[in-house]
Coordinates of C-alpha atoms and ligand atoms in Angstrom, one line a residue:
M1 CA 15.2 -23.0 26.4
K2 CA 14.2 -26.1 28.5
S3 CA 11.1 -27.9 27.5
K4 CA 10.6 -29.6 30.8
E5 CA 8.2 -28.1 33.4
T6 CA 9.9 -25.0 34.6
V7 CA 8.8 -21.8 36.3
P8 CA 8.5 -19.1 33.6
S9 CA 11.3 -16.8 34.4
N10 CA 11.0 -14.5 31.4
P11 CA 7.5 -14.8 29.9
V12 CA 7.0 -13.8 26.3
K13 CA 4.7 -10.9 26.1
I14 CA 2.0 -10.8 23.5
Q15 CA 0.6 -7.8 21.6
D16 CA -2.8 -8.7 20.2
N17 CA -3.4 -7.2 16.7
T18 CA -6.8 -8.7 16.0
F19 CA -8.6 -5.4 16.0
R20 CA -6.2 -3.7 13.6
D21 CA -3.5 -5.5 11.6
G22 CA -5.5 -8.8 11.7
H23 CA -8.5 -7.6 9.8
Q24 CA -6.4 -5.1 7.8
S25 CA -4.3 -8.0 6.5
I26 CA -7.1 -10.4 5.6
Y27 CA -10.5 -8.7 5.7
A28 CA -9.6 -5.4 4.0
T29 CA -9.7 -3.5 7.3
R30 CA -13.5 -3.9 7.4
M31 CA -14.1 -5.0 11.0
K32 CA -16.7 -2.8 12.6
T33 CA -16.5 -1.4 16.1
E34 CA -19.8 -3.0 17.0
D35 CA -18.3 -6.4 16.4
M36 CA -15.4 -5.7 18.7
I37 CA -17.5 -4.6 21.6
P38 CA -19.0 -8.0 22.6
I39 CA -15.5 -9.5 23.2
A40 CA -13.7 -6.3 24.3
E41 CA -14.0 -6.9 28.1
E42 CA -12.9 -10.5 27.8
M43 CA -9.9 -9.5 25.6
D44 CA -9.0 -7.0 28.3
S45 CA -8.7 -9.8 30.8
C46 CA -6.3 -12.0 28.8
G47 CA -3.2 -10.2 30.0
F48 CA -2.0 -8.9 26.6
H49 CA 1.0 -6.6 26.8
A50 CA -1.0 -4.2 24.5
M51 CA -3.8 -4.3 22.0
E52 CA -3.4 -2.7 18.6
V53 CA -6.7 -1.0 17.9
W54 CA -6.1 1.9 15.6
G55 CA -3.8 3.4 12.9
G56 CA -2.7 1.9 9.7
A57 CA -5.6 1.7 7.2
T58 CA -8.4 1.9 9.9
F59 CA -8.7 5.7 9.6
D60 CA -9.3 5.4 5.9
T61 CA -11.7 2.5 5.8
M62 CA -13.8 3.5 8.8
H63 CA -15.0 6.7 7.3
R64 CA -15.0 5.5 3.7
F65 CA -16.7 2.1 4.0
L66 CA -18.0 1.6 7.5
G67 CA -19.7 5.0 8.1
E68 CA -17.8 5.3 11.4
D69 CA -16.0 8.4 12.7
P70 CA -12.4 7.2 12.9
W71 CA -11.7 9.1 16.1
M72 CA -14.5 7.2 17.9
R73 CA -13.1 3.7 17.9
P74 CA -10.5 4.1 20.7
K75 CA -12.9 6.2 22.7
I76 CA -15.6 3.5 22.5
L77 CA -13.3 0.6 23.2
K78 CA -11.7 2.4 26.2
K79 CA -15.0 2.0 28.0
Y80 CA -14.7 -1.8 27.8
I81 CA -10.9 -2.2 27.8
T82 CA -9.6 -0.4 30.9
K83 CA -6.4 -2.4 31.8
T84 CA -4.6 -3.2 28.5
P85 CA -2.7 -0.4 26.8
F86 CA -3.9 0.7 23.4
A87 CA -1.3 0.6 20.5
M88 CA -1.5 2.2 17.1
L89 CA 0.6 2.1 14.0
I90 CA 1.7 5.5 12.7
R91 CA 3.7 6.1 9.6
G92 CA 5.8 9.0 10.9
Q93 CA 5.2 12.2 8.9
N94 CA 2.7 10.2 6.8
L95 CA 0.5 9.7 9.9
V96 CA -2.4 7.5 8.7
G97 CA -2.7 9.1 5.3
Y98 CA -0.9 8.9 1.9
R99 CA 1.5 11.8 1.8
H100 CA 3.9 13.7 4.1
Y101 CA 2.1 16.2 6.2
A102 CA 3.5 19.5 7.6
D103 CA 4.7 19.5 11.3
D104 CA 1.7 21.4 12.6
V105 CA -0.6 18.6 11.3
V106 CA 1.6 15.9 12.7
R107 CA 1.7 17.6 16.1
A108 CA -2.0 18.1 16.3
F109 CA -2.7 14.6 15.1
V110 CA -0.5 13.0 17.8
D111 CA -1.9 15.2 20.5
K112 CA -5.4 14.2 19.5
A113 CA -4.5 10.5 19.3
C114 CA -3.1 10.7 22.9
E115 CA -6.3 12.4 24.0
I116 CA -8.6 9.7 22.6
G117 CA -6.7 6.9 24.4
I118 CA -3.7 5.7 22.4
D119 CA -0.9 4.7 24.9
V120 CA 1.7 3.2 22.6
F121 CA 2.7 4.6 19.2
R122 CA 4.5 2.2 16.9
C123 CA 6.2 4.7 14.6
F124 CA 7.9 3.8 11.3
D125 CA 9.2 5.4 8.1
A126 CA 9.2 3.6 4.8
L127 CA 12.8 4.5 4.1
N128 CA 14.0 4.0 7.7
D129 CA 14.8 7.7 7.6
F130 CA 14.0 8.5 11.2
R131 CA 14.1 12.3 10.6
N132 CA 10.5 11.6 9.4
M133 CA 9.6 10.4 12.9
E134 CA 11.1 13.3 14.9
S135 CA 7.9 15.4 15.1
C136 CA 5.8 12.4 16.1
A137 CA 8.3 11.3 18.7
E138 CA 8.5 14.7 20.2
R139 CA 4.7 14.9 20.8
I140 CA 4.4 11.3 21.9
K141 CA 7.0 11.9 24.6
A142 CA 5.6 15.3 25.5
N143 CA 2.2 13.7 26.2
G144 CA 3.9 11.1 28.4
K145 CA 3.0 8.2 26.0
Q146 CA 5.2 5.4 24.7
F147 CA 7.3 5.9 21.6
Q148 CA 8.0 2.6 20.0
G149 CA 10.5 3.1 17.2
A150 CA 10.1 0.6 14.4
V151 CA 12.7 -0.4 11.8
C152 CA 11.4 -1.8 8.5
Y153 CA 12.9 -5.2 7.8
S154 CA 14.1 -5.6 4.3
L155 CA 16.6 -7.8 2.4
T156 CA 19.3 -7.3 -0.2
G157 CA 19.2 -10.9 -1.3
V158 CA 17.4 -14.0 0.0
R159 CA 18.9 -13.8 3.4
L160 CA 20.1 -11.2 5.9
G161 CA 23.4 -9.7 4.6
G162 CA 24.7 -8.5 1.2
E163 CA 25.1 -4.9 0.2
V164 CA 22.6 -3.0 2.3
Y165 CA 20.5 -5.0 4.8
T166 CA 23.1 -6.5 7.0
L167 CA 23.1 -7.3 10.7
E168 CA 25.2 -4.1 11.2
Y169 CA 22.6 -2.0 9.3
F170 CA 19.7 -3.1 11.7
V171 CA 21.8 -2.7 14.8
K172 CA 22.8 0.8 13.7
K173 CA 19.2 1.6 13.0
A174 CA 18.1 0.3 16.4
K175 CA 20.7 2.4 18.1
E176 CA 19.5 5.5 16.2
L177 CA 16.0 4.9 17.6
E178 CA 17.4 4.5 21.1
Q179 CA 19.2 7.8 20.7
M180 CA 15.9 9.4 19.7
G181 CA 14.4 8.4 23.0
A182 CA 12.5 5.3 22.0
D183 CA 10.9 3.4 24.9
A184 CA 11.0 0.2 22.9
I185 CA 12.3 -1.1 19.5
C186 CA 10.3 -3.0 17.0
I187 CA 11.5 -5.1 14.1
K188 CA 8.8 -4.6 11.5
D189 CA 8.7 -7.5 9.0
M190 CA 5.7 -6.4 7.1
A191 CA 6.3 -8.7 4.1
G192 CA 7.0 -11.8 6.2
I193 CA 10.5 -12.3 4.8
L194 CA 12.4 -12.6 8.0
S195 CA 13.6 -16.2 8.2
P196 CA 13.9 -18.1 11.5
F197 CA 17.7 -18.3 11.7
D198 CA 18.1 -14.7 10.6
A199 CA 15.7 -13.7 13.3
Y200 CA 17.8 -15.5 15.9
D201 CA 20.9 -13.6 14.8
L202 CA 19.1 -10.3 14.5
V203 CA 17.4 -10.5 17.9
S204 CA 20.6 -11.7 19.6
A205 CA 22.7 -8.8 18.1
I206 CA 20.2 -6.1 19.0
K207 CA 19.6 -7.5 22.5
K208 CA 23.3 -7.5 23.1
E209 CA 23.7 -3.8 22.2
I210 CA 20.5 -2.3 23.4
K211 CA 18.7 -2.7 26.7
L212 CA 15.3 -1.5 25.6
P213 CA 12.4 -4.0 25.2
L214 CA 12.4 -5.6 21.7
H215 CA 9.3 -6.3 19.7
L216 CA 9.0 -8.5 16.7
H217 CA 6.1 -7.9 14.2
S218 CA 6.0 -10.4 11.4
H219 CA 3.4 -11.5 8.8
Y220 CA 2.7 -15.1 8.0
T221 CA 2.6 -14.4 4.3
S222 CA 5.5 -16.7 3.3
G223 CA 4.7 -19.4 5.9
M224 CA 7.8 -18.7 8.0
A225 CA 6.5 -16.4 10.7
S226 CA 5.6 -18.9 13.5
M227 CA 9.1 -20.5 13.1
T228 CA 10.6 -17.1 13.0
Y229 CA 8.9 -16.1 16.3
L230 CA 10.1 -19.3 18.0
K231 CA 13.7 -18.6 17.1
A232 CA 13.3 -15.0 18.1
I233 CA 11.9 -16.1 21.4
E234 CA 14.9 -18.4 21.9
A235 CA 17.2 -15.4 21.2
G236 CA 15.4 -13.3 23.9
V237 CA 12.8 -11.2 22.0
D238 CA 10.5 -9.6 24.6
V239 CA 7.2 -9.1 22.7
V240 CA 5.7 -10.7 19.6
D241 CA 2.5 -9.7 17.8
T242 CA -0.2 -12.2 17.2
C243 CA -3.9 -12.4 16.3
L244 CA -6.7 -14.7 17.4
A245 CA -6.8 -17.7 15.0
P246 CA -9.8 -16.6 12.8
F247 CA -7.9 -13.3 12.1
A248 CA -4.4 -14.9 11.9
L249 CA -2.2 -16.7 9.3
R250 CA -2.4 -16.0 5.5
T251 CA -1.0 -12.5 5.1
S252 CA -1.9 -11.7 8.8
M253 CA 0.2 -12.5 11.9
P254 CA 0.9 -15.9 13.4
A255 CA -2.0 -17.2 15.6
I256 CA -1.7 -16.8 19.3
E257 CA -3.2 -20.2 20.3
P258 CA -0.4 -22.4 19.1
M259 CA 2.2 -19.9 20.3
V260 CA 0.7 -20.1 23.9
A261 CA 0.5 -23.9 23.7
A262 CA 4.1 -24.3 22.3
L263 CA 5.6 -22.3 25.1
R264 CA 3.7 -24.1 27.9
G265 CA 6.0 -25.5 30.6
T266 CA 9.0 -23.5 29.4
A267 CA 10.9 -20.6 30.9
R268 CA 9.2 -18.4 28.4
E269 CA 5.6 -19.5 29.1
T270 CA 3.2 -16.6 28.3
G271 CA 0.9 -16.9 31.3
I272 CA -2.1 -16.4 29.0
D273 CA -5.0 -18.8 29.5
L274 CA -5.5 -20.9 26.4
N275 CA -9.1 -21.7 27.2
K276 CA -10.0 -18.1 27.3
L277 CA -8.5 -17.6 23.8
L278 CA -10.5 -20.6 22.5
V279 CA -13.7 -19.0 23.7
L280 CA -12.8 -15.7 22.0
S281 CA -11.9 -17.4 18.8
E282 CA -15.2 -19.2 18.8
H283 CA -17.0 -15.9 19.1
L284 CA -15.1 -14.5 16.2
E285 CA -16.1 -17.5 14.1
S286 CA -19.7 -16.6 14.8
I287 CA -19.2 -13.2 13.1
A288 CA -17.2 -14.7 10.2
P289 CA -20.0 -14.9 7.6
K290 CA -20.0 -11.0 7.6
Y291 CA -16.3 -10.8 6.7
N292 CA -15.7 -14.0 4.7
N293 CA -16.2 -12.5 1.3
F294 CA -13.2 -10.1 1.9
L295 CA -11.0 -13.2 2.2
S296 CA -9.2 -13.8 -1.1
N297 CA -10.0 -17.4 -2.0
N298 CA -8.7 -17.8 -5.5
K299 CA -5.9 -20.1 -4.3
L300 CA -5.9 -23.3 -2.3
S301 CA -2.6 -22.3 -0.6
I302 CA -2.8 -20.0 2.3
I303 CA 0.9 -19.1 2.0
D304 CA 2.5 -17.1 -0.8
N305 CA 5.3 -19.1 -2.2
G306 CA 6.2 -16.3 -4.5
V307 CA 7.5 -14.3 -1.6
L308 CA 10.0 -17.0 -0.9
A309 CA 11.2 -16.8 -4.5
H310 CA 11.4 -13.0 -5.1
Q311 CA 10.6 -11.2 -1.7
I312 CA 8.0 -9.1 -3.5
P313 CA 5.1 -8.6 -1.0
G314 CA 1.7 -10.0 -2.1
G315 CA 0.0 -6.6 -1.9
M316 CA 2.5 -5.2 -4.4
I317 CA 2.0 -8.1 -6.7
S318 CA -1.8 -7.6 -6.8
N319 CA -1.1 -3.9 -7.6
L320 CA 1.2 -4.8 -10.4
T321 CA -1.2 -7.4 -11.8
G322 CA -3.9 -4.7 -11.7
Q323 CA -1.9 -2.2 -13.6
L324 CA -0.8 -4.7 -16.2
K325 CA -4.4 -5.9 -16.7
E326 CA -5.4 -2.3 -17.3
M327 CA -2.7 -1.9 -19.9
N328 CA -3.5 -5.3 -21.5
A329 CA 0.0 -6.6 -20.8
L330 CA -0.5 -9.3 -18.1
D331 CA 1.8 -11.6 -20.1
R332 CA 4.7 -9.4 -19.1
L333 CA 4.5 -10.1 -15.4
G334 CA 7.8 -12.1 -15.5
E335 CA 9.7 -9.2 -16.9
I336 CA 8.1 -6.9 -14.3
Y337 CA 9.5 -9.0 -11.4
E338 CA 13.0 -8.6 -12.8
E339 CA 12.5 -4.9 -13.5
V340 CA 11.2 -4.3 -9.9
V341 CA 14.5 -5.7 -8.6
Q342 CA 16.5 -3.4 -11.0
T343 CA 14.4 -0.3 -10.4
R344 CA 14.6 -0.8 -6.6
K345 CA 18.3 -1.1 -6.8
E346 CA 18.7 2.1 -8.9
M347 CA 16.4 4.0 -6.5
G348 CA 18.7 3.3 -3.5
S349 CA 17.4 -0.1 -2.4
P350 CA 14.5 1.1 -0.3
P351 CA 12.5 -1.4 1.8
L352 CA 9.4 -2.4 -0.2
V353 CA 6.7 -0.9 2.0
T354 CA 3.9 1.6 1.4
P355 CA 4.1 4.1 -0.2
V356 CA 7.6 3.3 -1.7
S357 CA 6.6 -0.2 -2.8
Q358 CA 3.8 1.3 -5.0
I359 CA 6.1 4.0 -6.4
I360 CA 8.8 1.4 -7.4
G361 CA 6.2 -1.1 -8.7
A362 CA 4.4 1.5 -10.9
Q363 CA 7.7 2.8 -12.3
A364 CA 8.8 -0.8 -13.1
V365 CA 5.6 -1.2 -15.1
L366 CA 6.3 2.0 -17.0
N367 CA 9.9 1.0 -17.6
V368 CA 8.9 -2.3 -19.1
L369 CA 6.1 -1.0 -21.3
F370 CA 7.6 2.3 -22.5
G371 CA 11.3 1.9 -22.1
R372 CA 13.4 2.6 -19.1
Y373 CA 12.6 6.0 -17.5
V374 CA 11.0 7.3 -20.6
R375 CA 7.8 8.0 -18.7
I376 CA 8.4 8.9 -15.1
S377 CA 5.7 9.3 -12.3
N378 CA 5.7 12.4 -10.2
Q379 CA 5.9 10.2 -7.1
L380 CA 9.2 8.8 -8.4
K381 CA 10.5 12.3 -9.1
D382 CA 9.6 13.2 -5.5
L383 CA 11.4 10.1 -4.2
V384 CA 14.5 11.1 -6.2
L385 CA 14.2 14.7 -5.1
G386 CA 14.4 13.5 -1.4
M387 CA 10.9 14.5 -0.5
Y388 CA 10.3 11.1 1.2
G389 CA 13.7 11.2 2.9
K390 CA 17.0 9.6 2.4
T391 CA 17.2 6.3 0.6
P392 CA 19.4 3.6 2.2
M393 CA 21.8 3.8 -0.7
P394 CA 22.6 6.9 -2.8
I395 CA 20.8 7.3 -6.2
D396 CA 23.1 7.5 -9.2
Q397 CA 23.9 11.1 -10.3
E398 CA 23.2 10.7 -14.0
L399 CA 19.9 9.0 -13.4
T400 CA 19.0 11.7 -10.8
K401 CA 19.6 14.4 -13.5
K402 CA 17.5 12.5 -16.0
I403 CA 14.6 11.9 -13.7
L404 CA 14.5 15.5 -12.3
K405 CA 14.9 17.2 -15.7
N406 CA 12.4 20.1 -15.8
Y407 CA 10.6 18.9 -12.7
K408 CA 8.6 21.8 -11.3
R409 CA 9.2 21.0 -7.6
G410 CA 13.0 21.1 -8.1
Q411 CA 15.9 19.7 -10.1
E412 CA 18.5 19.5 -7.3
P413 CA 17.8 16.8 -4.6
I414 CA 17.2 18.2 -1.1
S415 CA 19.3 16.9 1.8
G416 CA 17.4 18.3 4.7
R417 CA 14.5 16.8 6.7
P418 CA 11.6 16.6 4.2
A419 CA 9.1 18.3 6.5
D420 CA 11.3 21.4 6.7
Y421 CA 10.2 22.0 3.2
L422 CA 6.5 22.0 3.9
E423 CA 4.4 25.0 4.8
P424 CA 2.0 24.7 7.8
E425 CA -1.4 23.4 6.8
M426 CA -3.9 23.5 9.7
E427 CA -5.1 27.1 9.3
A428 CA -5.7 27.0 5.6
A429 CA -7.5 23.7 5.8
A430 CA -9.8 24.9 8.6
K431 CA -10.7 27.9 6.5
N432 CA -11.3 25.7 3.4
I433 CA -13.6 23.3 5.1
G434 CA -15.3 26.1 7.0
H435 CA -18.4 25.4 9.1
L436 CA -18.5 21.8 8.0
A437 CA -15.7 21.1 10.5
R438 CA -17.0 21.5 14.1
N439 CA -13.7 20.7 15.9
D440 CA -10.0 19.8 15.4
E441 CA -10.8 16.2 14.8
D442 CA -12.9 17.1 11.8
V443 CA -10.2 19.5 10.4
L444 CA -7.4 16.9 10.9
A445 CA -9.5 14.2 9.2
Y446 CA -10.3 16.5 6.4
I447 CA -6.6 17.2 5.8
L448 CA -5.8 13.5 5.7
Y449 CA -8.7 12.6 3.4
P450 CA -10.1 15.8 1.8
A451 CA -12.6 14.3 -0.7
T452 CA -14.0 11.4 1.2
M453 CA -14.0 13.3 4.5
E454 CA -16.0 16.1 3.1
K455 CA -18.7 13.7 2.2
F456 CA -18.5 11.9 5.5
L457 CA -18.8 15.2 7.5
Q458 CA -21.9 16.2 5.4
T459 CA -23.5 12.9 6.4
K460 CA -22.3 13.2 10.0
Y461 CA -23.9 16.6 10.5
G462 CA -26.9 16.1 8.2
I463 CA -25.7 18.8 5.7
S464 CA -25.8 18.3 2.0
E465 CA -24.6 21.7 0.8
S466 CA -21.2 22.2 -0.8
V467 CA -18.2 23.1 1.4
S468 CA -16.9 26.0 -0.7
A469 CA -20.4 27.8 -0.4
Ligands
LIG1 CO1 1.8 -5.4 9.9

């Protein structure tokens, strides 16, 4: 990459994540649609490759905390943003909820998401078991939208390599996505553990084998992500995800402004107007007082050095700390770190991403406090049963037997696609919610969040009677 004045021959494309992952990462997903509207048209004119505006935790927080109908945000923003494609993050068979849903729900959800204006679906599975993305992918393609297959980045040790997460593993996963008909591939580094030189090797290897556009999504958590992006850009990555500065850094994405400035005058210049971004950032600063109290400010450091030491994502650590506090055992945090590593290994070395990170973390706490696998959570039993999919490494047979002993859902692990074991859900749910649901959007939302959505729909339609009446 030359640093002298050159004509940009291969501009780096930017996906802006300010309206989704940005505030999800540092402001507890609390940004209101009304605060996006004033800058929406200006954002549309920046020349972003895409804007991520929906998915992840937005569906949950919008109805639970913001009093907004989750389906409305893309519809509203589409009035102001007419050129830039809309992206969403979707957890495969998990959609935007907290369990695996049956295929009829997945199909209806994706169809509806297409209808309300989502153009690009970044689809991932916590175990990198892409069978959990098949139903999503089929509907995305059938609707003529973009299926971006994401592979969760994880590590065996401190760097790429070792027993599971090798260069070959990720290249193989990217090829699987290509075979599924992916329109683009994404390396999803949700914990910010991809180091710059590993990114260079990883991007080079995937670009060599696969001709599809390659995206890199990384979090700034450990402080490496801006360096990681630069090395990935050198290696030929096509698209990187950033946020406007007030919604960037910390556990969010790298900021766009220094990225645009650093690439000026190079072959990979972005073509995005820095002055425009500065105006937009200034506007966001003016709404900052509203969101500032969601920012965790109990540390001076904006990076999480712990991630560099043990690769355990910050969100998982705060969950662990919370559980230990409840059990009056905060002094055992050190032991828990070691136990997380051990438990994860025994459970087939899955990537530490929601919901698997919580399952492993919670079990590690039980293991330390009550003895190893003396008390076992039902979620862990489901994981061992195969209901979340196939773990990257097999789980030891003896341990499997012990964990599934007398489990009511089954004692023999399944080997098929998990959703094949789920009964259709739409009809029963529609019946259950009855007249409170006025359309498919209401029914789907109710399936995803039964308790809180019931309350939300009552408020939405000005009804206070009980659903089952
Ligand atoms: Co993210």
